[in-house]
XYZ file of C-alpha atoms in Angstrom:
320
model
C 100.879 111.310 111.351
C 101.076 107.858 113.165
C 103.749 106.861 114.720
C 104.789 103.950 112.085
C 104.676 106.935 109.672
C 106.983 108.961 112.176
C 109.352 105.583 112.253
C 109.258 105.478 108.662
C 110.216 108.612 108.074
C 113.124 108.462 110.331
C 114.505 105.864 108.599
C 114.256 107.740 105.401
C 116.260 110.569 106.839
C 118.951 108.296 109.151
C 119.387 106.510 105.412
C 119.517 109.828 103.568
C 122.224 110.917 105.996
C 124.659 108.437 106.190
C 124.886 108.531 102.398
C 124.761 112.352 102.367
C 121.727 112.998 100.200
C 118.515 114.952 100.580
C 115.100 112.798 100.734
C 114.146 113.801 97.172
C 117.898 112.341 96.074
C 117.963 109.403 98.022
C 113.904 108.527 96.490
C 115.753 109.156 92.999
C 118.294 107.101 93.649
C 116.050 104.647 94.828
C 114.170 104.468 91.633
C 117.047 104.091 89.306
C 118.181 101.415 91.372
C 114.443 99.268 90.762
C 114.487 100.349 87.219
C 118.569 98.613 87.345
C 117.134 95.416 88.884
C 113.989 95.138 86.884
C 116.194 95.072 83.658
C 117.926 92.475 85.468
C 114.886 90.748 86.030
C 114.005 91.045 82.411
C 117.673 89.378 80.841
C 117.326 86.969 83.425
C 113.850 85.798 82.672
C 114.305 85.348 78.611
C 116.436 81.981 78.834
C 113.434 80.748 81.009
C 110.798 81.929 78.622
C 112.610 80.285 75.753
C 113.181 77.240 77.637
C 108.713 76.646 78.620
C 108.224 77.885 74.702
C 110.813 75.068 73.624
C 110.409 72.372 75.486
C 106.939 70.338 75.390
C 107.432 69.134 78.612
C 106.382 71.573 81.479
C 106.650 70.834 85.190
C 102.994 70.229 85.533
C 103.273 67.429 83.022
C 104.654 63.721 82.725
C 108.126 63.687 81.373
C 107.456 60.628 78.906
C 105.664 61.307 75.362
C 101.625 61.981 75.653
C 100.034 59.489 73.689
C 96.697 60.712 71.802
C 93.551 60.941 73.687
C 96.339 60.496 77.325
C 94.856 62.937 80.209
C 98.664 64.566 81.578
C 99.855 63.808 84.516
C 100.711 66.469 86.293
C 103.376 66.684 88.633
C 102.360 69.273 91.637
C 99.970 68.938 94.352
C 96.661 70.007 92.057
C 96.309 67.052 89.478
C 93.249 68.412 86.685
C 90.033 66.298 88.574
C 87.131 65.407 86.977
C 83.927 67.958 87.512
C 82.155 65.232 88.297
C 84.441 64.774 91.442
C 83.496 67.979 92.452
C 80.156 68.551 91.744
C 77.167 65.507 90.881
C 77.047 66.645 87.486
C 74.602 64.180 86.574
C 72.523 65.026 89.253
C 72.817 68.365 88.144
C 71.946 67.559 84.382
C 68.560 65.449 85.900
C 66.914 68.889 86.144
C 66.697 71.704 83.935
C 69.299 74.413 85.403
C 69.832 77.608 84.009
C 73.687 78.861 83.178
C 73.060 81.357 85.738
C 71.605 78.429 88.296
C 74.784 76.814 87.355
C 76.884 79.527 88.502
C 74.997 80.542 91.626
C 75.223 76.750 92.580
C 79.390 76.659 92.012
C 79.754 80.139 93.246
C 77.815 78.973 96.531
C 79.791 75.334 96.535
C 83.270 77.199 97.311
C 82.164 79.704 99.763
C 80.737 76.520 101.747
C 84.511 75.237 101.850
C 86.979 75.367 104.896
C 84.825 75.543 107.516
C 82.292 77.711 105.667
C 84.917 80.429 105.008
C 85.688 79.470 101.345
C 89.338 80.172 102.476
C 91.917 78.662 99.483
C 89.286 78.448 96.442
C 88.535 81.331 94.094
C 85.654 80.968 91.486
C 83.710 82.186 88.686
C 82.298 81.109 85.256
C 82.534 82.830 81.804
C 81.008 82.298 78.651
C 82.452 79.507 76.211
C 83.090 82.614 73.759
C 85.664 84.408 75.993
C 87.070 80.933 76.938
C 87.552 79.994 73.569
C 89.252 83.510 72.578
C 91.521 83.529 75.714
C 92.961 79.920 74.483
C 93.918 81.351 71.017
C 95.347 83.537 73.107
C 97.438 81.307 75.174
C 98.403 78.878 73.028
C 100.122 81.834 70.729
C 101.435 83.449 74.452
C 101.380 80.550 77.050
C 103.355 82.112 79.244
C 103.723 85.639 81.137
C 104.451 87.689 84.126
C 101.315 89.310 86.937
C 102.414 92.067 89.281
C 101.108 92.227 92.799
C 101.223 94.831 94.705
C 103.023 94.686 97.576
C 103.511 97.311 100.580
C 107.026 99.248 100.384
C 109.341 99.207 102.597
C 111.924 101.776 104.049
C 114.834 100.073 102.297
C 112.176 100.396 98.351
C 112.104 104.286 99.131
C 109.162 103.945 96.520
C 107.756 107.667 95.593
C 104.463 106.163 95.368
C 104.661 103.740 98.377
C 103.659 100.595 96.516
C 106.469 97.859 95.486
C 105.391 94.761 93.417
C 105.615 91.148 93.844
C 105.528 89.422 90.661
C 104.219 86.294 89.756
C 105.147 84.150 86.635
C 102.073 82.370 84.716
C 101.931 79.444 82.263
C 98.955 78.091 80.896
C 98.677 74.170 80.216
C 96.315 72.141 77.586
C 94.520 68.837 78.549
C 92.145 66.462 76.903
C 88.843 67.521 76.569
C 86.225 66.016 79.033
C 83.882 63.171 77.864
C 80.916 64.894 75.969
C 77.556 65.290 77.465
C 75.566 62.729 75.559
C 72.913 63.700 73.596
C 69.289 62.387 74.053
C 69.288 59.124 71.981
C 65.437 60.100 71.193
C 66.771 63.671 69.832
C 66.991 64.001 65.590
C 70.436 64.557 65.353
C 71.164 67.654 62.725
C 73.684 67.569 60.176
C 76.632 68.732 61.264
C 76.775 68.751 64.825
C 79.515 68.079 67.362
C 79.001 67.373 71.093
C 83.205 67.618 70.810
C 83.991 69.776 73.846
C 86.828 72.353 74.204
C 90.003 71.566 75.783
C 90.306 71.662 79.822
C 93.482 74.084 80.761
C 94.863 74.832 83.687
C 97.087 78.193 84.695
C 99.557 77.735 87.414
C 101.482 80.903 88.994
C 104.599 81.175 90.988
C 106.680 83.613 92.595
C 108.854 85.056 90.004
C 111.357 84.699 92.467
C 110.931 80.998 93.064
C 110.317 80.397 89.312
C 114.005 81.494 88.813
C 115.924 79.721 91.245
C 113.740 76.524 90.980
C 112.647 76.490 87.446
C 110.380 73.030 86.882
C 110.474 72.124 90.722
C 109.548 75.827 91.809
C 105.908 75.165 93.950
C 102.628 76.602 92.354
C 100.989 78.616 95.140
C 97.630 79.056 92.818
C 96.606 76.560 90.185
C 93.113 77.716 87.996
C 91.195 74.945 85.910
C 88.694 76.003 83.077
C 86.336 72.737 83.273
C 84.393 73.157 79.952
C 82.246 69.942 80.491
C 79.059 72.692 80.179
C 80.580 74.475 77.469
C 78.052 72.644 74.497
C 74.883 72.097 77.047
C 74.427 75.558 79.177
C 77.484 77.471 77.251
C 79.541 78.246 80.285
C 83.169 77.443 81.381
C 82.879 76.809 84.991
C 86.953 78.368 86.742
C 88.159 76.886 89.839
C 91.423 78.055 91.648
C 92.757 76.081 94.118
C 95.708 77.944 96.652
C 98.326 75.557 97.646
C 98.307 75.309 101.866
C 101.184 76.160 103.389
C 103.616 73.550 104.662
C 102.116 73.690 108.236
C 99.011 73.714 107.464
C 99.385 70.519 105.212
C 101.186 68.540 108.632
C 99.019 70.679 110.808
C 96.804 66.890 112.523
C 92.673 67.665 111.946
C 91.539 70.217 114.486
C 94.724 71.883 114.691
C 95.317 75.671 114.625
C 97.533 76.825 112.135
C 98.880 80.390 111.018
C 98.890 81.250 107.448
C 97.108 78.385 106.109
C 97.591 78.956 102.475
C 100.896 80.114 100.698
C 98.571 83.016 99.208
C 96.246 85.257 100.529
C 92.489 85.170 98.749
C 92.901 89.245 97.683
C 96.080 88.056 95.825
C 94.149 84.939 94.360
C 91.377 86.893 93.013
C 93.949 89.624 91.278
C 96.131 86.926 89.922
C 92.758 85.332 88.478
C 92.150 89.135 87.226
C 95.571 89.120 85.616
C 94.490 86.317 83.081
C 91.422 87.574 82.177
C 93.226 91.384 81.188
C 95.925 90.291 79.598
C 94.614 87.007 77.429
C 90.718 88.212 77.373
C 91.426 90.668 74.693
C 89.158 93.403 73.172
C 86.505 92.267 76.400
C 86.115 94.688 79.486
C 88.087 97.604 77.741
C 86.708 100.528 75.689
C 85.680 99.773 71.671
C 86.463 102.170 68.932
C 89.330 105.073 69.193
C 89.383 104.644 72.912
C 90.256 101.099 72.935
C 92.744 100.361 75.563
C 95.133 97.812 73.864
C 98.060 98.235 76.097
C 97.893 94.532 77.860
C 97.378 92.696 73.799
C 100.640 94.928 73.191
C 102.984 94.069 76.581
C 101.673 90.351 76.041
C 103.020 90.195 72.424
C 106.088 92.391 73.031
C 106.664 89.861 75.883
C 107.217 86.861 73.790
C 107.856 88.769 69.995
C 110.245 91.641 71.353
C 111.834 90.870 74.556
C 114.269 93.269 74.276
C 111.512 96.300 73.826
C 109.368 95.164 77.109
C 109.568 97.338 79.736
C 108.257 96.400 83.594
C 107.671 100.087 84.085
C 104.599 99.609 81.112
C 103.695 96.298 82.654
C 102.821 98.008 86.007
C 101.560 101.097 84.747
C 98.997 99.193 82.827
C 97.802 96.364 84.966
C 95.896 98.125 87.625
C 94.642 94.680 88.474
């Protein structure tokens, strides 16, 4: 055994013996306690959930009334920007690019970010399909709750040595981007639309934050679905931004900071995970009998049957 094991350990037992308890008591104990504070967690949570399902206006929006065809303004650090600030999409469009081109090319755009390190951006692109099924998703469910795991502690006395940080979601709806227009020379055919789905954003925050701040807690990760290729190459290209941390942001250029970001990239990428299990339903699971339906169920007991969900199902089944 190492010797942090042999430290841990030695906690365990100098704990177990001031409250006079075996190991095996004092890890049972231990576990009734979490399962105390997660039903906590789970009363104090509802009046929040009821409030974002309520109200229209959500911290990442302007507080007066959205007139139609009005972009939201949000209020964090991440305002929704244009693809075309991002990428020369016309540029792009001069050429004939593949959807996989497409992706390759964003994919490679990020990783070429901070330095070449790609540090504080996650990425990907999915079919329009999935995207359009995870927003009848998460218009129904717009808001929900991501575990992380997180490494235990002495004080957790966790039988499986993993504790969980968990992170609450909420999706957002925005305008749609300007359409691609057509070629003027092209027959048009009856019935088509170069109308393009809606732009949405998903912001997470510590659960922990969430509560005590409510609308002013910070987003540390903020993921836009830009669908401005959805009608031309049939992809929705993702982009997560993680919020710096405070020194970092008043760090001058050239300075050396610890911790740039307020989450680490593994965390990013499982968060980004998170969305796609729980609101991408029937995709990446079994068909047929052996259909795991678990995270459709959690999400709709989350919002339908509050008083049913239990955190112990919610990390059981998110392996994510």
């Amino acid at each position: 055994a190492s010797s942090r094991d042999l430290r841990y350990a030695d906690k365990l037992q100098q704990k177990a013996k001031e409250k006079g308890l075996d190991l095996d008591e004092l890890r049972s104990q231990a576990r009734e306690e979490a399962r105390r504070k997660e039903k906590e967690e789970a009363v104090a949570l509802l009046p929040s959930i009821n409030k974002v399902q309520t109200s229209p206006q959500v911290k990442t929006q302007s507080d007066s009334p959205k007139a139609p065809g009005t972009l939201p303004t949000r209020k964090d650090s991440s305002p929704v920007k244009p693809l075309s600030s991002i990428l020369n999409v016309t540029r792009l469009l001069a050429t004939s690019h593949t959807s996989s081109q497409i992706s390759a090319l964003w994919t490679a755009y990020h990783a070429s970010r901070t330095g070449g390190t790609g540090r504080g951006f996650v990425c990907a692109s999915l079919p329009v399909e999935s995207y359009n099924a995870m927003m009848n998703v998460a218009r129904q469910y717009p808001v929900f709750v991501v575990p992380i795991p997180r490494e235990s502690t002495p004080d957790t006395c966790e039988g499986s040595g993993t504790a969980h940080e968990f992170y609450f979601l909420q999706w957002n709806f925005h305008q749609p981007p300007s359409a691609i227009e057509p070629d003027p020379f092209e027959r048009a055919t009856p019935g088509s639309s170069y109308d393009l789905p809606q732009t949405s954003t998903v912001l997470f925050t510590p659960l922990q934050e969430y509560k005590l701040r409510t609308s002013f807690a910070t987003p540390y990760l903020v993921l836009t679905f830009y669908t401005d290729l959805s009608q031309s190459h049939g992809i929705v290209l993702l982009r997560g931004e993680i919020t710096p941390s405070p020194a970092s942001a008043a760090a001058s250029p050239g300075q050396q900071t610890t911790g740039r970001f307020l989450l680490s990239q593994i965390d990013a990428q499982l968060l980004a995970v998170g969305v796609q299990k729980f609101y991408l339903w029937g995709e990446g699971r079994m068909d047929g009998g052996g259909q795991d339906s678990a995270p459709e169920e959690l999400l709709k007991q989350f919002h339908e049957k509050p008083e049913e969900f239990s955190w112990q199902d919610l990390l059981r089944h998110s392996n994510v």
